[in-house]
CSV table of C-alpha atoms in Angstrom, one decimal:
chain,number,residue,atom,x,y,z
A,15,UNK,CA,35.8,-46.7,-24.3
A,16,UNK,CA,32.5,-46.7,-26.2
A,17,UNK,CA,31.7,-50.4,-25.6
A,18,UNK,CA,33.7,-50.8,-22.3
A,19,UNK,CA,32.0,-50.9,-19.0
A,20,UNK,CA,33.1,-49.2,-15.8
A,21,UNK,CA,33.4,-52.6,-14.2
A,22,UNK,CA,35.9,-53.7,-16.9
A,23,UNK,CA,38.0,-50.6,-16.5
A,24,UNK,CA,38.1,-51.1,-12.7
A,25,UNK,CA,39.2,-54.7,-13.1
A,26,UNK,CA,41.9,-53.6,-15.6
A,27,UNK,CA,43.0,-50.9,-13.1
A,28,UNK,CA,43.4,-53.5,-10.3
A,29,UNK,CA,45.5,-55.8,-12.7
A,30,UNK,CA,47.8,-53.0,-13.7
A,31,UNK,CA,48.3,-51.8,-10.1
A,32,UNK,CA,49.4,-55.3,-9.1
A,33,UNK,CA,51.8,-55.5,-12.1
A,34,UNK,CA,53.2,-52.1,-11.4
A,35,UNK,CA,53.9,-52.8,-7.8
A,36,UNK,CA,55.4,-56.3,-8.5
A,37,UNK,CA,57.6,-55.2,-11.4
A,38,UNK,CA,58.2,-51.5,-10.8
A,39,UNK,CA,58.0,-51.2,-14.6
A,40,UNK,CA,57.4,-47.6,-15.9
A,41,UNK,CA,55.2,-48.9,-18.7
A,42,UNK,CA,52.6,-50.2,-16.2
A,43,UNK,CA,52.5,-46.8,-14.3
A,44,UNK,CA,52.1,-45.0,-17.7
A,45,UNK,CA,49.2,-47.4,-18.5
A,46,UNK,CA,47.6,-46.6,-15.2
A,47,UNK,CA,47.7,-42.9,-16.0
A,48,UNK,CA,46.1,-43.4,-19.4
A,49,UNK,CA,43.5,-45.6,-17.8
A,50,UNK,CA,42.8,-42.8,-15.3
A,51,UNK,CA,42.2,-40.5,-18.3
A,52,UNK,CA,39.7,-43.0,-19.8
A,53,UNK,CA,37.8,-43.3,-16.5
A,54,UNK,CA,37.6,-39.5,-16.1
A,55,UNK,CA,36.2,-39.2,-19.7
A,56,UNK,CA,33.8,-42.1,-19.1
A,57,UNK,CA,32.5,-40.3,-15.9
A,58,UNK,CA,31.9,-37.2,-18.0
A,59,UNK,CA,29.9,-39.2,-20.6
A,60,UNK,CA,27.9,-40.8,-17.7
A,61,UNK,CA,27.1,-37.3,-16.4
A,62,UNK,CA,25.8,-36.0,-19.7
A,63,UNK,CA,23.7,-39.1,-20.2
A,64,UNK,CA,22.2,-39.5,-16.8
A,65,UNK,CA,22.5,-36.1,-15.1
A,66,UNK,CA,22.5,-33.2,-17.6
A,67,UNK,CA,24.7,-30.3,-18.7
A,68,UNK,CA,24.8,-28.5,-15.4
A,69,UNK,CA,26.3,-31.6,-13.6
A,70,UNK,CA,28.7,-32.0,-16.5
A,71,UNK,CA,29.8,-28.3,-16.2
A,72,UNK,CA,30.4,-28.7,-12.5
A,73,UNK,CA,32.6,-31.7,-13.2
A,74,UNK,CA,34.5,-30.0,-16.0
A,75,UNK,CA,35.2,-27.0,-13.8
A,76,UNK,CA,36.7,-29.3,-11.1
A,77,UNK,CA,38.7,-31.2,-13.7
A,78,UNK,CA,40.2,-28.0,-15.1
A,79,UNK,CA,41.0,-26.8,-11.6
A,80,UNK,CA,42.8,-30.1,-10.8
A,81,UNK,CA,44.6,-30.1,-14.1
A,82,UNK,CA,46.0,-26.6,-13.6
A,83,UNK,CA,47.0,-27.1,-10.0
A,84,UNK,CA,50.5,-28.2,-8.9
A,85,UNK,CA,49.2,-31.2,-7.0
A,86,UNK,CA,46.9,-32.3,-9.8
A,87,UNK,CA,47.1,-35.8,-11.2
A,88,UNK,CA,49.0,-36.5,-14.5
A,89,UNK,CA,45.8,-37.8,-16.0
A,90,UNK,CA,43.9,-34.5,-15.3
A,91,UNK,CA,46.8,-32.5,-16.7
A,92,UNK,CA,46.9,-34.5,-19.9
A,93,UNK,CA,43.1,-34.3,-20.4
A,94,UNK,CA,42.9,-30.5,-19.8
A,95,UNK,CA,45.8,-29.9,-22.2
A,96,UNK,CA,44.3,-32.0,-25.0
A,97,UNK,CA,42.9,-29.7,-27.8
A,98,UNK,CA,40.0,-32.0,-28.6
A,99,UNK,CA,38.9,-32.0,-24.9
A,100,UNK,CA,39.2,-28.3,-24.7
A,101,UNK,CA,37.0,-28.0,-27.7
A,102,UNK,CA,34.4,-30.3,-26.0
A,103,UNK,CA,34.5,-28.0,-22.9
A,104,UNK,CA,33.7,-24.9,-25.1
A,105,UNK,CA,30.8,-26.8,-26.7
A,106,UNK,CA,29.5,-27.8,-23.3
A,107,UNK,CA,29.6,-24.3,-21.9
A,108,UNK,CA,27.8,-22.9,-25.0
A,109,UNK,CA,25.1,-25.5,-25.0
A,110,UNK,CA,21.8,-24.5,-23.3
A,111,UNK,CA,19.8,-27.8,-23.6
A,112,UNK,CA,18.2,-29.0,-20.4
A,113,UNK,CA,18.2,-32.7,-19.6
A,114,UNK,CA,14.6,-34.0,-19.8
A,115,UNK,CA,14.9,-35.5,-16.3
A,116,UNK,CA,14.8,-32.1,-14.7
A,117,UNK,CA,11.4,-31.2,-16.4
A,118,UNK,CA,10.0,-34.6,-15.5
A,119,UNK,CA,11.2,-34.4,-11.9
A,120,UNK,CA,9.5,-31.0,-11.5
A,121,UNK,CA,6.2,-32.5,-12.8
A,122,UNK,CA,6.4,-35.5,-10.4
A,123,UNK,CA,7.2,-33.3,-7.3
A,124,UNK,CA,4.4,-30.7,-8.2
A,125,UNK,CA,1.9,-33.5,-8.7
A,126,UNK,CA,2.7,-35.1,-5.3
A,127,UNK,CA,2.6,-31.8,-3.4
A,128,UNK,CA,-0.8,-30.9,-5.0
A,129,UNK,CA,-2.1,-34.3,-4.0
A,130,UNK,CA,-1.0,-33.7,-0.4
A,131,UNK,CA,0.7,-30.6,0.9
A,132,UNK,CA,2.0,-32.5,3.9
A,133,UNK,CA,3.9,-34.9,1.7
A,134,UNK,CA,7.6,-35.7,2.5
A,135,UNK,CA,9.7,-36.5,-0.6
A,136,UNK,CA,13.3,-37.8,-0.9
A,137,UNK,CA,15.1,-37.5,-4.2
A,138,UNK,CA,18.2,-39.8,-4.4
A,139,UNK,CA,21.1,-38.9,-6.6
A,140,UNK,CA,24.7,-40.3,-6.9
A,141,UNK,CA,26.3,-36.9,-7.3
A,142,UNK,CA,26.6,-33.8,-5.1
A,143,UNK,CA,26.7,-31.5,-8.1
A,144,UNK,CA,23.3,-32.9,-9.3
A,145,UNK,CA,21.9,-32.4,-5.8
A,146,UNK,CA,22.9,-28.8,-5.9
A,147,UNK,CA,21.2,-28.3,-9.3
A,148,UNK,CA,18.0,-30.0,-8.3
A,149,UNK,CA,17.8,-28.0,-5.0
A,150,UNK,CA,18.1,-24.7,-6.9
A,151,UNK,CA,15.5,-25.7,-9.5
A,152,UNK,CA,12.9,-26.7,-6.9
A,153,UNK,CA,13.6,-23.6,-4.8
A,154,UNK,CA,12.9,-21.5,-7.9
A,155,UNK,CA,9.4,-23.1,-7.9
A,156,UNK,CA,8.9,-22.0,-4.3
A,157,UNK,CA,9.3,-25.6,-3.0
A,158,UNK,CA,11.1,-25.9,0.4
A,159,UNK,CA,13.9,-28.2,-0.6
A,160,UNK,CA,17.3,-28.9,0.9
A,161,UNK,CA,20.2,-31.1,-0.1
A,162,UNK,CA,21.5,-33.8,2.3
A,163,UNK,CA,25.1,-34.9,1.7
A,164,UNK,CA,27.9,-36.6,3.7
A,165,UNK,CA,30.5,-35.1,5.9
A,166,UNK,CA,33.6,-35.5,3.7
A,167,UNK,CA,35.0,-32.4,2.0
A,168,UNK,CA,35.9,-32.7,-1.7
A,169,UNK,CA,38.0,-29.9,-3.2
A,170,UNK,CA,35.8,-26.8,-3.1
A,171,UNK,CA,32.7,-28.9,-2.1
A,172,UNK,CA,32.3,-28.8,1.6
A,173,UNK,CA,30.5,-31.7,3.3
A,174,UNK,CA,27.8,-31.3,6.0
A,175,UNK,CA,28.7,-31.5,9.7
A,176,UNK,CA,26.8,-33.9,11.8
A,177,UNK,CA,25.0,-31.1,13.5
A,178,UNK,CA,23.8,-29.8,10.2
A,179,UNK,CA,22.6,-33.2,9.1
A,180,UNK,CA,20.6,-33.6,12.3
A,181,UNK,CA,19.0,-30.1,11.9
A,182,UNK,CA,18.0,-30.8,8.4
A,183,UNK,CA,16.4,-34.2,9.3
A,184,UNK,CA,14.5,-32.6,12.2
A,185,UNK,CA,13.2,-29.9,9.8
A,186,UNK,CA,12.3,-32.6,7.3
A,187,UNK,CA,10.4,-34.5,10.0
A,188,UNK,CA,8.5,-31.4,11.1
A,189,UNK,CA,7.6,-30.5,7.6
A,190,UNK,CA,9.7,-27.3,7.4
A,191,UNK,CA,11.5,-29.0,4.5
A,192,UNK,CA,9.3,-30.8,2.0
A,193,UNK,CA,11.9,-32.3,-0.3
A,194,UNK,CA,15.2,-33.8,0.6
A,195,UNK,CA,17.8,-34.3,-2.1
A,196,UNK,CA,20.1,-36.9,-0.8
A,197,UNK,CA,23.3,-38.7,-1.9
A,198,UNK,CA,24.2,-42.2,-0.7
A,199,UNK,CA,24.4,-40.9,2.9
A,200,UNK,CA,20.6,-40.9,3.0
A,201,UNK,CA,20.4,-44.6,2.1
A,202,UNK,CA,21.5,-46.1,5.4
A,203,UNK,CA,22.7,-45.5,9.0
A,204,UNK,CA,20.7,-42.3,9.6
A,205,UNK,CA,17.3,-41.9,11.1
A,206,UNK,CA,15.6,-40.5,8.0
A,207,UNK,CA,11.8,-40.1,8.6
A,208,UNK,CA,9.4,-42.1,6.4
A,209,UNK,CA,8.3,-40.5,3.2
A,210,UNK,CA,5.4,-40.5,0.8
A,211,UNK,CA,7.5,-40.5,-2.3
A,212,UNK,CA,11.0,-41.7,-3.2
A,213,UNK,CA,12.6,-40.6,-6.5
A,214,UNK,CA,15.7,-42.2,-8.0
A,215,UNK,CA,17.2,-39.5,-10.2
A,216,UNK,CA,19.2,-42.2,-11.8
A,217,UNK,CA,19.1,-46.0,-11.6
A,218,UNK,CA,21.7,-47.8,-9.5
A,219,UNK,CA,23.2,-51.2,-10.4
A,220,UNK,CA,23.4,-52.3,-6.8
A,221,UNK,CA,20.4,-54.3,-5.5
A,222,UNK,CA,21.3,-53.4,-1.9
A,223,UNK,CA,21.3,-49.6,-2.5
A,224,UNK,CA,18.1,-49.9,-4.5
A,225,UNK,CA,16.4,-51.7,-1.6
A,226,UNK,CA,17.7,-49.2,0.9
A,227,UNK,CA,16.4,-46.3,-1.1
A,228,UNK,CA,13.0,-48.0,-1.5
A,229,UNK,CA,12.9,-48.7,2.2
A,230,UNK,CA,12.6,-44.9,2.9
A,231,UNK,CA,8.9,-45.0,1.9
A,232,UNK,CA,5.9,-47.2,2.6
A,233,UNK,CA,6.7,-47.9,6.3
A,234,UNK,CA,3.6,-46.8,8.2
A,235,UNK,CA,1.4,-46.2,5.1
A,236,UNK,CA,1.4,-46.6,1.4
A,237,UNK,CA,4.4,-45.1,-0.4
A,238,UNK,CA,5.5,-44.6,-4.0
A,239,UNK,CA,8.8,-45.1,-5.8
A,240,UNK,CA,9.7,-43.5,-9.1
A,241,UNK,CA,12.9,-44.3,-11.1
A,242,UNK,CA,14.0,-41.8,-13.8
A,243,UNK,CA,15.7,-43.5,-16.7
A,244,UNK,CA,17.1,-41.9,-19.8
A,245,UNK,CA,16.3,-44.1,-22.8
A,246,UNK,CA,19.3,-45.5,-24.7
A,247,UNK,CA,21.8,-44.8,-21.9
A,248,UNK,CA,23.6,-46.7,-19.2
A,249,UNK,CA,20.5,-45.8,-17.0
A,250,UNK,CA,18.7,-48.7,-18.6
A,251,UNK,CA,21.6,-51.1,-18.0
A,252,UNK,CA,21.9,-50.1,-14.3
A,253,UNK,CA,18.1,-50.5,-13.8
A,254,UNK,CA,17.8,-54.0,-15.3
A,255,UNK,CA,21.0,-55.1,-13.5
A,256,UNK,CA,19.6,-54.0,-10.2
A,257,UNK,CA,16.3,-55.8,-10.8
A,258,UNK,CA,18.1,-59.0,-11.8
A,259,UNK,CA,20.3,-58.9,-8.8
A,260,UNK,CA,17.4,-58.2,-6.5
A,261,UNK,CA,15.4,-61.1,-7.9
A,262,UNK,CA,18.4,-63.5,-7.4
A,263,UNK,CA,18.8,-62.2,-3.8
A,264,UNK,CA,15.2,-62.9,-3.0
A,265,UNK,CA,15.5,-66.4,-4.5
A,266,UNK,CA,18.6,-67.0,-2.3
A,267,UNK,CA,16.7,-65.8,0.8
A,268,UNK,CA,13.7,-68.0,0.1
A,269,UNK,CA,16.1,-70.9,-0.4
A,270,UNK,CA,17.8,-70.2,2.9
A,271,UNK,CA,14.4,-69.9,4.6
A,272,UNK,CA,13.4,-73.3,3.4
A,273,UNK,CA,16.7,-74.8,4.5
A,274,UNK,CA,16.3,-73.3,8.0
A,275,UNK,CA,12.8,-74.8,8.2
A,276,UNK,CA,14.2,-78.3,7.6
A,277,UNK,CA,17.1,-77.8,10.0
A,278,UNK,CA,17.0,-80.2,12.9
A,279,UNK,CA,17.9,-78.1,15.9
A,280,UNK,CA,20.7,-79.5,18.0
A,281,UNK,CA,20.2,-77.0,20.9
A,282,UNK,CA,17.0,-77.0,23.0
A,283,UNK,CA,17.3,-73.3,24.0
A,284,UNK,CA,19.3,-70.2,23.5
A,285,UNK,CA,21.2,-70.6,26.8
A,286,UNK,CA,22.4,-74.0,25.7
A,287,UNK,CA,23.4,-72.7,22.3
A,288,UNK,CA,25.6,-70.0,23.9
A,289,UNK,CA,27.2,-72.5,26.3
A,290,UNK,CA,28.1,-74.8,23.4
A,291,UNK,CA,29.2,-72.2,20.8
A,292,UNK,CA,30.9,-69.3,22.7
A,293,UNK,CA,34.4,-70.1,23.9
A,294,UNK,CA,35.3,-69.2,27.5
A,295,UNK,CA,38.1,-66.7,26.6
A,296,UNK,CA,39.7,-63.7,28.2
A,297,UNK,CA,41.5,-61.0,26.3
A,298,UNK,CA,43.2,-57.9,27.7
A,299,UNK,CA,42.5,-54.8,25.6
A,300,UNK,CA,44.4,-51.5,25.6
A,301,UNK,CA,42.1,-48.6,26.7
A,302,UNK,CA,42.9,-46.8,23.4
A,303,UNK,CA,41.2,-49.6,21.5
A,304,UNK,CA,38.1,-49.6,23.6
A,305,UNK,CA,36.1,-47.5,21.1
A,306,UNK,CA,37.2,-49.5,18.1
A,307,UNK,CA,34.9,-51.7,15.9
A,308,UNK,CA,37.1,-54.6,16.9
A,309,UNK,CA,36.1,-54.4,20.5
A,310,UNK,CA,32.4,-54.2,19.5
A,311,UNK,CA,32.8,-57.4,17.5
A,312,UNK,CA,34.6,-59.2,20.3
A,313,UNK,CA,31.8,-58.2,22.6
A,314,UNK,CA,29.2,-59.6,20.1
A,315,UNK,CA,31.2,-62.8,20.1
A,316,UNK,CA,30.8,-63.1,23.8
A,317,UNK,CA,34.5,-62.6,24.7
A,318,UNK,CA,35.4,-61.5,28.2
A,319,UNK,CA,37.5,-58.4,27.9
A,320,UNK,CA,39.5,-56.5,30.5
A,321,UNK,CA,40.3,-53.0,29.5
A,322,UNK,CA,43.7,-51.8,30.8
A,323,UNK,CA,46.3,-49.2,30.0
A,324,UNK,CA,48.8,-51.6,28.3
A,325,UNK,CA,52.4,-50.6,28.1
A,326,UNK,CA,52.8,-52.5,24.9
A,327,UNK,CA,50.4,-54.2,22.5
A,328,UNK,CA,46.7,-53.5,21.8
A,329,UNK,CA,45.5,-57.1,22.7
A,330,UNK,CA,47.1,-59.7,25.0
A,331,UNK,CA,45.7,-63.2,24.5
A,332,UNK,CA,48.1,-65.3,26.6
A,333,UNK,CA,51.3,-65.1,28.7
A,334,UNK,CA,53.4,-65.2,25.5
A,335,UNK,CA,51.2,-63.8,22.7
A,336,UNK,CA,50.4,-60.1,22.3
A,337,UNK,CA,48.9,-58.4,19.2
A,338,UNK,CA,49.6,-54.9,17.8
A,339,UNK,CA,46.8,-53.7,15.4
A,340,UNK,CA,47.5,-51.0,12.8
A,341,UNK,CA,45.0,-49.9,10.2
A,342,UNK,CA,46.5,-49.5,6.7
A,343,UNK,CA,46.4,-45.7,7.1
A,344,UNK,CA,48.2,-45.9,10.5
A,345,UNK,CA,50.8,-48.3,9.2
A,346,UNK,CA,51.7,-46.2,6.2
A,347,UNK,CA,51.8,-42.9,8.2
A,348,UNK,CA,54.1,-44.5,10.8
A,349,UNK,CA,56.6,-45.2,8.0
A,350,UNK,CA,57.4,-41.5,7.9
A,351,UNK,CA,58.9,-41.9,11.3
A,352,UNK,CA,60.2,-45.4,11.2
A,353,UNK,CA,62.0,-45.1,14.5
A,354,UNK,CA,58.7,-44.8,16.4
A,355,UNK,CA,57.2,-47.8,14.6
A,356,UNK,CA,60.2,-50.0,15.1
A,357,UNK,CA,60.7,-48.9,18.7
A,358,UNK,CA,57.1,-49.8,19.4
A,359,UNK,CA,57.5,-53.2,17.8
A,360,UNK,CA,60.8,-53.8,19.5
A,361,UNK,CA,59.2,-53.2,22.9
A,362,UNK,CA,56.5,-55.7,21.9
A,363,UNK,CA,59.1,-58.3,20.9
A,364,UNK,CA,61.0,-57.8,24.2
A,365,UNK,CA,57.9,-58.2,26.3
A,366,UNK,CA,56.3,-61.2,24.7
A,367,UNK,CA,57.7,-64.4,23.3
A,368,UNK,CA,55.3,-64.5,20.3
A,369,UNK,CA,54.3,-61.0,19.2
A,370,UNK,CA,51.9,-60.5,16.2
A,371,UNK,CA,51.3,-57.5,14.0
A,372,UNK,CA,47.9,-57.1,12.3
A,373,UNK,CA,47.5,-54.7,9.4
A,374,UNK,CA,43.9,-54.0,8.8
A,375,UNK,CA,42.4,-52.7,5.6
A,376,UNK,CA,42.7,-52.9,1.8
A,377,UNK,CA,44.8,-51.2,-0.8
A,378,UNK,CA,48.0,-51.1,1.3
A,379,UNK,CA,50.1,-50.4,-1.8
A,380,UNK,CA,47.8,-47.7,-3.2
A,381,UNK,CA,48.8,-45.0,-0.7
A,382,UNK,CA,51.0,-42.0,-1.0
A,383,UNK,CA,54.1,-43.8,0.3
A,384,UNK,CA,56.1,-45.6,-2.5
A,385,UNK,CA,55.4,-49.4,-2.6
A,386,UNK,CA,59.1,-50.2,-2.2
A,387,UNK,CA,59.2,-48.4,1.1
A,388,UNK,CA,56.2,-50.4,2.3
A,389,UNK,CA,57.7,-53.6,1.2
A,390,UNK,CA,61.0,-52.7,2.9
A,391,UNK,CA,59.3,-52.0,6.2
A,392,UNK,CA,57.4,-55.3,6.0
A,393,UNK,CA,60.6,-57.2,5.3
A,394,UNK,CA,62.4,-55.5,8.2
A,395,UNK,CA,59.6,-56.3,10.6
A,396,UNK,CA,59.3,-59.9,9.6
A,397,UNK,CA,63.0,-60.7,9.0
A,398,UNK,CA,65.0,-58.4,11.4
A,399,UNK,CA,62.5,-58.2,14.2
A,400,UNK,CA,61.0,-61.7,13.6
A,401,UNK,CA,57.4,-60.5,14.1
A,402,UNK,CA,54.9,-62.2,11.8
A,403,UNK,CA,52.4,-59.9,10.0
A,404,UNK,CA,48.8,-60.8,9.1
A,405,UNK,CA,46.6,-58.6,7.0
A,406,UNK,CA,42.8,-58.4,7.5
A,407,UNK,CA,40.2,-56.7,5.5
A,408,UNK,CA,38.1,-55.1,8.2
A,409,UNK,CA,37.4,-54.9,12.0
A,410,UNK,CA,35.2,-58.0,11.9
A,411,UNK,CA,37.9,-60.1,10.4
A,412,UNK,CA,40.4,-58.7,12.8
A,413,UNK,CA,38.2,-59.6,15.8
A,414,UNK,CA,37.7,-63.1,14.4
A,415,UNK,CA,41.5,-63.6,14.0
A,416,UNK,CA,42.2,-62.4,17.5
A,417,UNK,CA,39.6,-64.9,18.8
A,418,UNK,CA,41.2,-67.7,16.8
A,419,UNK,CA,44.6,-66.9,18.3
A,420,UNK,CA,43.2,-66.6,21.8
A,421,UNK,CA,41.3,-69.9,21.4
A,422,UNK,CA,44.5,-71.7,20.3
A,423,UNK,CA,46.5,-70.3,23.2
A,424,UNK,CA,44.0,-70.6,26.0
A,425,UNK,CA,42.1,-73.8,25.0
A,426,UNK,CA,44.4,-75.8,22.8
A,427,UNK,CA,47.7,-74.9,24.5
A,428,UNK,CA,46.1,-74.2,27.9
A,429,UNK,CA,48.2,-71.1,28.5
A,430,UNK,CA,47.2,-68.4,31.0
A,431,UNK,CA,46.6,-64.7,30.1
A,432,UNK,CA,49.2,-62.5,31.8
A,433,UNK,CA,50.3,-58.9,31.4
A,434,UNK,CA,53.7,-59.7,33.0
A,435,UNK,CA,55.0,-61.9,30.3
A,436,UNK,CA,58.6,-62.2,29.5
A,437,UNK,CA,60.4,-64.4,27.0
A,438,UNK,CA,60.7,-67.8,28.5
A,439,UNK,CA,63.3,-69.0,25.9
A,440,UNK,CA,65.4,-66.0,25.1
A,441,UNK,CA,69.0,-66.8,24.4
A,442,UNK,CA,71.8,-65.3,26.6
A,443,UNK,CA,72.8,-63.1,23.7
A,444,UNK,CA,69.3,-61.7,23.3
A,445,UNK,CA,69.1,-61.1,27.0
A,446,UNK,CA,72.3,-59.1,26.9
A,447,UNK,CA,71.0,-57.0,23.9
A,448,UNK,CA,67.7,-56.5,25.7
A,449,UNK,CA,69.4,-55.2,28.9
A,450,UNK,CA,71.7,-52.7,27.1
A,451,UNK,CA,68.9,-51.5,24.7
A,452,UNK,CA,66.7,-50.7,27.7
A,453,UNK,CA,69.0,-47.8,28.6
A,454,UNK,CA,67.4,-44.5,27.6
A,455,UNK,CA,68.2,-43.5,23.9
A,456,UNK,CA,69.9,-46.8,23.2
A,457,UNK,CA,68.1,-49.0,20.7
A,458,UNK,CA,69.0,-52.4,19.3
A,459,UNK,CA,71.7,-51.1,16.9
A,460,UNK,CA,73.7,-49.1,19.5
A,461,UNK,CA,73.3,-52.0,22.0
A,462,UNK,CA,74.9,-54.4,19.5
A,463,UNK,CA,77.6,-51.8,18.7
A,464,UNK,CA,78.5,-51.5,22.4
A,465,UNK,CA,78.5,-55.3,23.0
A,466,UNK,CA,80.6,-55.9,19.9
A,467,UNK,CA,83.1,-53.3,21.2
A,468,UNK,CA,83.3,-54.2,24.9
A,469,UNK,CA,82.2,-57.9,24.7
A,470,UNK,CA,80.4,-57.9,28.1
A,471,UNK,CA,77.9,-55.8,30.0
A,472,UNK,CA,80.4,-55.6,32.8
A,473,UNK,CA,83.0,-53.9,30.6
A,474,UNK,CA,80.3,-51.5,29.3
A,475,UNK,CA,79.4,-50.6,32.9
A,476,UNK,CA,83.1,-49.8,33.7
A,477,UNK,CA,84.0,-48.0,30.5
A,478,UNK,CA,84.9,-44.3,30.6
A,479,UNK,CA,83.1,-41.7,28.6
A,480,UNK,CA,86.1,-41.3,26.4
A,481,UNK,CA,86.0,-45.1,25.6
A,482,UNK,CA,82.3,-45.1,25.1
A,483,UNK,CA,82.2,-42.3,22.5
A,484,UNK,CA,84.6,-44.3,20.3
A,485,UNK,CA,81.7,-46.7,19.6
A,486,UNK,CA,79.7,-46.0,16.4
A,487,UNK,CA,76.6,-43.9,17.0
A,488,UNK,CA,77.5,-43.2,20.7
A,489,UNK,CA,77.9,-39.5,21.3
A,490,UNK,CA,78.7,-37.6,24.5
A,491,UNK,CA,75.1,-37.4,25.5
A,492,UNK,CA,74.5,-41.2,25.4
A,493,UNK,CA,77.9,-41.8,27.0
A,494,UNK,CA,77.0,-39.5,29.8
A,495,UNK,CA,73.7,-41.3,30.4
A,496,UNK,CA,75.5,-44.7,30.5
A,497,UNK,CA,77.9,-43.4,33.1
A,498,UNK,CA,75.2,-41.8,35.2
A,499,UNK,CA,73.2,-45.1,35.2
A,500,UNK,CA,76.2,-47.1,36.2
A,501,UNK,CA,77.6,-44.8,38.9
A,502,UNK,CA,74.6,-43.0,40.6
A,503,UNK,CA,73.7,-44.5,44.0
A,504,UNK,CA,70.2,-46.1,44.1
A,505,UNK,CA,68.9,-43.9,46.9
A,506,UNK,CA,69.8,-40.7,44.9
A,507,UNK,CA,68.5,-42.0,41.5
A,508,UNK,CA,64.8,-41.3,42.3
A,509,UNK,CA,65.2,-37.6,41.6
A,510,UNK,CA,67.2,-37.9,38.4
A,511,UNK,CA,65.4,-38.2,35.1
A,512,UNK,CA,67.1,-38.8,31.8
């Protein structure tokens, strides 16, 4: 892997995953395991080059723990059991050389605080282990430093709760903490106070991340940015890649700015623009979806939404079209109890003429459930239930798809939005199955069994319990429920619950 980049390994991993899923060939799965070993080794090399021995030791400790645990990956187990790798671990543990970045970082921080005791400094690093090392080194010097990491827990490394994050930022703003050592969580989305100095402990290849990090200084007054680069390592490649991408981005922005200047405006004012561009659409939304990112994007698109407790579906866009939305995680988890998923979709199919299932997110086949199980579920939903499935990448794309469907229904087809939709063109056979399957504990399979046995709903209604239990999958409990339903007077049924 000496001359191979991480980008190339990730591209190879994606190719192998696709081949493994499509062919179910053991050789591809074995290749993925070997590739995982290579990526773990590459990560270790990157740590020793750009972070130092302490960060490498933290990583090796976690790798050994994973390799020895029952739930550890095959790749981790193979690496840990390799004699050459075990020898490398011994060498790393015995080695006492300090990475030159640590010494240089101490000098930079000391110089800044001598220049101004009220300085606020942020050190950005890609790794939590490195953040821990830097924090301890600065605290040894008597500097008030704290690490600032995300909320996710990773093995024995606990994340920070939101309350802890807020407290640290407040202390940083008041000057109780002088130096913040942050991972990527400090780059965006949080109200991090402006600083006098930003230090990149390692270069990042992403121009967006580099700009976000730089943006933490120089807001209200002059700021300073320092990037630490280890000569002759991937640090140099990442640094120049980031600069090149940043330059290209600025060129594109300048190009766009010039094009916008030359753009002949078609609308005279903002009100007219909204009148022309935003469709006059109404969508019913289930109350459980109200806090989702999809609803936020629908609101931004100017869609009129009516939040209701919907019996079926998450979004209703016309009298015949209703949409169920599942994230990839929700969909895969629901496969563990397929009856619940299929029952939910069957109710959707029975209530609306044209139901739609949206699966939102990426890497559907990279989850804990076997790909064959996922493919089987998708086949059953599309073929057996007749419900089309569309996959979207994120909440924004989901919102845009819902709008496209609503626009086609409400504007092109001129259909009304209704929560009391039924199938307008259901065959008599489907209606019979629907009526029988509506009985408590009777799904589509038992309904078909009953109709195949007794031929008509009338004969099911008059059948005895002894006759009913002869039908496949019908036991005494279900037979009893059918008889109670058919024989209980209406005025007495109010107080009977099955």
